[in-house]
Amino acid sequence: MNTKEIWHNLLLSLETELSKPTIATFFGETELVSLENGRARLLCPSRLSLEHLRTRYEEKIREALRTVSGQSCELTFEVKPLAPSRIQELGPIFKTADQTGLVGSYTFKNFVIGLSNQLAVSVAQAVVEKPGQLHNPLFLYSGVGLGKTHLLHAIGNQIKESAPEARVLYASAERFTSELIRAIQDRRTTASFRKRFRSIDVLLIDDIQFLAGREATQEEFFNTFNELYLSGKQIIMTSDRRPTEIQRLEQRLVSRFAGGVVADIQEPDLDMRAEILRQKAVARGVNLQEDVIFTLAEKIEGSIRQLEGTLNQLLAIASTQKISPSTELARGILQNRAPVARFVSPQEVINIVCRHFNINPEELCSAKRSQEVVLPRQIAAYLIRKINRASLNQIGQLMGGRDHSTILYGIEKIEKEIPESRFLQNQVESIRGEILGKTCS
Ligand code: ADP
Ligand code: MG
């Protein structure tokens, strides 16, 4: 895999935790330019994005990089020299949005319909047919990762497709809030903020529960809402709960929100989860066996984001290690948070730890109690427990027949000290990197 593919896979694997718009916003134009000798160089489009990645996402990037590339890396961040954007090369899903704020890859076509969302989808489609006329406002709610944001963008994209001149604007409530605050601070821009949000035909506001407790924003949103609503413009909102359940939301907003159609999305059933996996795999150009699909679909019940993220992880690992995405690999991923490592045996972990500390495995397993062997022994036990999920007894046996309580004591000691000792942290991480790197060679 070249760095571009690694980065692409990394972005896919981040989808377990982050939404596509977040990824597009913060990661879209960042590039992985090199990955050598345990050092990954990232080029960010601006200083702001660099700060953001470094302060909020460094750990996540490092972790994802380890899973995807099998290497443990130090990250360096740099700002890109001014150059034409190379975003097109990254493929369609990570395209940053234009001024509509819409992510083009969230469409109806790739939105799987099942029992859990058919009502929401049919209302959404009616809105697309006759924006502003049938169901206004439309209020969609569900738990996390069940497709609200996707559906919201799908509505916007479809309206744009049938009526390219329609002015559509997508914004999260958080974005609405932060832009409002900025506009108020610089008085000259308050008017243009209002104009932007009030001179449109379709307003899509995601995660409206964010307005809870924010009085000034609620006031502004109330006015925006009224102005649009009274002139027959379509408003669609999403939330993680129904309007009446949003705490500290002014009553007048609650009743406006509930005044149109309120539709929810439930958790998908097994068949729907399988269908989602099938379609996502096909979209990635992979022909996934039915038993692999069901291995994943049976275990991952709650969120579709997680379902998709796990599939991405499976495909990323299969492609890195040049193996097929089998049920075995799928099970490994489900059982183990650090799936790559499943392919290393406990004995190999011991060997790698010993090499790192320059002692031999017999010493590590011996009765010796000097500090040179005790620390490596405890680290090895800790890593075998984490990586191989071996039982305390198994580890004890492997290490010269030690008692399980001795092993437990050692593991707990490492766990306790890691957060306090930078040295230990570095040691453990670099060994873990060696182990994970090995599985890919
Ligand atoms: P929410 O906004 O409810 O937290 P998202 O819309 O971000 O959830 O969905 C999470 C992920 O799951 C997205 O990548 C989305 O494309 C995918 N997804 C959700 N529902 C479906 C569906 N019915 N068909 C296909 N993909 C879906
Ligand atoms: Mg969402």
Coordinates of C-alpha atoms in Angstrom, one line a residue, residues 7-8 11-12 15 19-30 85-107 153 157 170 175:
W7 CA -4.4 7.4 4.5
H8 CA -7.6 6.6 2.7
L11 CA -10.1 7.8 7.1
L12 CA -12.4 4.9 6.5
E15 CA -15.8 6.3 10.5
S19 CA -19.1 11.2 11.1
K20 CA -18.3 11.7 7.4
P21 CA -18.8 15.5 7.6
T22 CA -16.4 15.8 10.5
I23 CA -13.9 13.7 8.7
A24 CA -14.3 15.7 5.5
T25 CA -13.9 19.0 7.4
F26 CA -10.9 18.1 9.5
F27 CA -9.1 15.4 7.5
G28 CA -10.3 15.9 4.0
E29 CA -7.4 18.0 2.7
T30 CA -4.7 16.6 4.9
S85 CA -6.0 21.7 -3.7
R86 CA -5.4 18.1 -4.5
I87 CA -8.6 16.9 -2.8
Q88 CA -10.1 15.3 -6.0
E89 CA -7.6 12.6 -5.8
L90 CA -8.9 11.3 -2.6
G91 CA -12.1 9.8 -4.1
P92 CA -15.6 10.9 -3.8
I93 CA -16.5 10.2 -0.2
F94 CA -14.1 12.7 1.4
K95 CA -14.8 15.6 -0.9
T96 CA -15.3 18.7 1.2
A97 CA -18.6 20.4 0.8
D98 CA -19.3 23.4 -1.3
Q99 CA -21.3 26.3 0.1
T100 CA -24.4 24.2 0.5
G101 CA -22.5 22.2 3.1
L102 CA -23.7 19.0 1.5
V103 CA -21.6 15.8 1.4
G104 CA -22.3 14.4 -2.1
S105 CA -21.9 10.8 -1.2
Y106 CA -24.8 10.7 1.2
T107 CA -27.6 9.9 -1.2
H153 CA -27.8 15.1 3.2
N157 CA -28.6 16.3 -2.6
Y170 CA -26.8 22.2 5.5
R175 CA -22.0 25.3 13.3

